[in-house]
């Protein structure tokens, strides 16, 4: 267990300067007694207030999140790599009265067939069993039929949607038009903070104003 004094020394101790490439100037950065002849260079690290405040405790964009879900009905989200931030956005949709259908894009198959049509599923064969085929009802229609009468709708949350093709993302973007009580949230990548965009812009159904800039 470190003492307080040791922890303070570890924080304020300078970081070693990065070495220059072989084609750089010699003698500019060097340890004491080396080519530079001066003190070891230090690297300063800048931080802002947001680095000390937990992102899960600050909710300045929840209102915009709920408005965009109702306006666009299909969103592409980009949560941080460490995860956990998307949980509070999910919970606020649950507070509004939505139910959830969580699916992974890996192994989903054709989204149109799996979500809106009767589709076959072949269980894995261990070698001696005959190859079987089971037919399942449409995932979205089946869940909609089981919704509580007071439910606001069904949120289809697609994890790892970055592996889907452009045509598959376009179908997910149009799914709320086919099923008015359905909302689609697709995890299409990662970013430093939790951000989202309309899925129709990501899939190319609508022009992306940020891309034009």
Coordinates of C-alpha atoms in Angstrom, one line a residue, residues 8-194:
X8 CA 2.4 12.5 -4.4
X9 CA 6.0 11.9 -5.6
X10 CA 4.6 9.5 -8.3
X11 CA 2.2 12.1 -9.6
X12 CA 4.6 15.0 -9.8
X13 CA 7.6 13.1 -11.2
X14 CA 8.4 14.1 -14.7
X15 CA 7.7 11.8 -17.6
X16 CA 10.6 10.7 -19.8
X17 CA 10.8 12.6 -23.1
X18 CA 10.1 10.6 -26.3
X19 CA 13.1 9.8 -28.4
X20 CA 13.4 11.6 -31.7
X21 CA 13.5 9.7 -35.0
X22 CA 16.9 8.9 -36.5
X23 CA 16.5 11.8 -39.0
X24 CA 15.8 14.4 -36.3
X25 CA 18.3 17.0 -34.9
X26 CA 20.8 15.6 -32.5
X27 CA 21.5 17.0 -29.1
X28 CA 18.1 18.6 -28.7
X29 CA 16.6 16.2 -26.3
X30 CA 18.9 14.1 -24.2
X31 CA 19.5 13.0 -20.6
X32 CA 22.1 14.7 -18.4
X33 CA 25.5 14.1 -19.7
X34 CA 24.2 13.1 -23.1
X35 CA 24.3 15.0 -26.4
X36 CA 21.9 17.7 -25.1
X37 CA 23.9 18.3 -21.9
X38 CA 20.9 19.6 -20.1
X39 CA 18.1 18.3 -17.8
X40 CA 15.8 15.5 -18.9
X41 CA 12.9 17.0 -20.7
X42 CA 9.4 16.7 -19.3
X43 CA 6.0 16.2 -20.9
X44 CA 3.1 18.2 -19.6
X45 CA -0.4 16.6 -19.5
X46 CA -3.3 18.9 -19.6
X47 CA -6.7 18.0 -18.2
X48 CA -10.1 19.7 -18.0
X49 CA -12.9 19.6 -15.5
X50 CA -14.7 16.8 -17.4
X51 CA -11.7 14.5 -16.7
X52 CA -12.5 14.7 -13.0
X53 CA -16.3 14.4 -13.2
X54 CA -17.8 11.0 -13.9
X55 CA -19.6 10.9 -17.2
X56 CA -22.3 8.7 -15.6
X57 CA -23.1 11.5 -13.1
X58 CA -23.6 14.3 -15.6
X59 CA -26.7 14.1 -17.8
X60 CA -26.9 17.4 -19.8
X61 CA -28.0 15.6 -23.0
X62 CA -30.7 13.3 -21.8
X63 CA -33.4 15.6 -23.1
X64 CA -31.9 15.8 -26.5
X65 CA -31.4 12.0 -26.5
X66 CA -35.1 11.4 -25.9
X67 CA -36.2 14.0 -28.4
X68 CA -33.9 12.5 -31.1
X69 CA -35.3 9.0 -30.5
X70 CA -38.8 10.3 -31.0
X71 CA -37.9 12.4 -34.0
X72 CA -35.6 10.1 -36.0
X73 CA -36.8 6.8 -34.5
X74 CA -33.6 5.0 -35.6
X75 CA -30.2 6.1 -34.2
X76 CA -26.6 5.0 -34.6
X77 CA -24.8 5.4 -31.3
X78 CA -21.0 5.5 -30.6
X79 CA -20.3 4.8 -26.9
X80 CA -16.9 4.9 -25.3
X81 CA -14.7 1.8 -25.5
X82 CA -14.8 1.2 -21.7
X83 CA -18.6 0.8 -21.9
X84 CA -21.2 1.5 -19.3
X85 CA -22.3 5.0 -20.5
X86 CA -25.0 3.6 -22.8
X87 CA -26.7 2.1 -19.8
X88 CA -28.1 5.4 -18.5
X89 CA -29.5 6.3 -21.9
X90 CA -31.1 2.9 -22.1
X91 CA -32.6 3.4 -18.6
X92 CA -34.2 6.7 -19.6
X93 CA -35.9 5.0 -22.5
X94 CA -37.2 2.4 -20.1
X95 CA -38.5 5.1 -17.8
X96 CA -40.5 6.4 -20.8
X97 CA -42.3 3.1 -21.1
X98 CA -40.3 1.3 -23.7
X99 CA -39.5 -2.4 -23.7
X100 CA -36.3 -3.8 -25.2
X101 CA -35.2 -6.5 -27.6
X102 CA -31.4 -6.9 -27.4
X103 CA -29.7 -8.6 -30.3
X104 CA -26.2 -9.0 -31.5
X105 CA -25.4 -8.2 -35.1
X106 CA -23.0 -11.2 -35.2
X107 CA -25.1 -14.2 -36.1
X108 CA -28.2 -12.2 -36.7
X109 CA -28.4 -13.3 -40.3
X110 CA -30.6 -11.3 -42.6
X111 CA -32.2 -8.6 -40.5
X112 CA -35.3 -8.3 -42.6
X113 CA -36.0 -12.1 -42.4
X114 CA -35.1 -12.5 -38.7
X115 CA -37.1 -9.4 -37.5
X116 CA -40.2 -9.4 -39.7
X117 CA -40.6 -12.9 -41.3
X118 CA -40.9 -16.5 -40.2
X119 CA -37.3 -17.7 -40.5
X120 CA -35.5 -21.1 -40.2
X121 CA -32.8 -21.8 -37.6
X122 CA -30.5 -24.8 -37.9
X123 CA -29.1 -26.0 -34.5
X124 CA -25.5 -27.1 -34.6
X125 CA -25.0 -30.8 -35.5
X126 CA -22.5 -32.8 -33.5
X127 CA -21.9 -35.2 -36.4
X128 CA -24.3 -38.0 -35.7
X129 CA -27.5 -36.1 -35.3
X130 CA -29.5 -35.4 -38.5
X131 CA -29.5 -31.9 -39.7
X132 CA -32.6 -30.3 -38.3
X133 CA -34.4 -27.0 -39.2
X134 CA -36.7 -25.2 -36.8
X135 CA -38.9 -22.3 -37.8
X136 CA -39.3 -19.3 -35.5
X137 CA -41.8 -16.4 -35.7
X138 CA -40.6 -12.9 -36.6
X139 CA -38.7 -11.5 -33.6
X140 CA -40.2 -8.0 -33.8
X141 CA -43.8 -9.0 -34.5
X142 CA -43.7 -11.6 -31.8
X143 CA -42.4 -9.1 -29.2
X144 CA -44.9 -6.5 -30.3
X145 CA -47.7 -9.0 -29.7
X146 CA -46.6 -9.5 -26.1
X147 CA -46.2 -5.9 -25.2
X148 CA -48.2 -4.5 -22.3
X149 CA -51.1 -2.4 -23.4
X150 CA -49.6 0.6 -21.6
X151 CA -46.2 0.1 -23.2
X152 CA -44.9 3.0 -25.3
X153 CA -43.2 0.8 -27.8
X154 CA -40.3 -1.6 -28.5
X155 CA -36.7 -0.6 -28.8
X156 CA -34.6 -3.0 -30.9
X157 CA -31.1 -2.5 -29.6
X158 CA -28.5 -3.9 -32.0
X159 CA -25.0 -4.5 -30.5
X160 CA -21.9 -4.7 -32.7
X161 CA -23.8 -3.2 -35.6
X162 CA -20.5 -2.1 -37.2
X163 CA -20.3 -5.5 -38.9
X164 CA -23.5 -5.0 -40.8
X165 CA -23.5 -4.0 -44.4
X166 CA -24.9 -0.8 -45.8
X167 CA -28.1 -2.5 -47.1
X168 CA -28.7 -4.1 -43.7
X169 CA -28.3 -0.7 -41.9
X170 CA -30.7 0.8 -44.4
X171 CA -33.4 -1.8 -43.5
X172 CA -32.9 -1.1 -39.8
X173 CA -33.3 2.6 -40.5
X174 CA -36.6 1.9 -42.3
X175 CA -37.9 -0.6 -39.7
X176 CA -39.7 2.1 -37.7
X177 CA -41.6 3.1 -40.8
X178 CA -42.8 -0.5 -41.2
X179 CA -43.5 -0.9 -37.5
X180 CA -44.6 2.4 -36.1
X181 CA -44.2 1.3 -32.4
X182 CA -40.6 0.2 -33.0
X183 CA -37.4 2.3 -32.3
X184 CA -34.0 1.1 -33.4
X185 CA -30.7 1.8 -31.6
X186 CA -27.6 0.4 -33.4
X187 CA -24.1 0.4 -31.9
X188 CA -22.1 1.4 -35.0
X189 CA -18.7 2.1 -33.4
X190 CA -17.0 3.8 -30.6
X191 CA -15.9 7.4 -29.7
X192 CA -14.4 9.3 -26.8
X193 CA -17.8 10.2 -25.4
X194 CA -21.3 9.0 -26.0

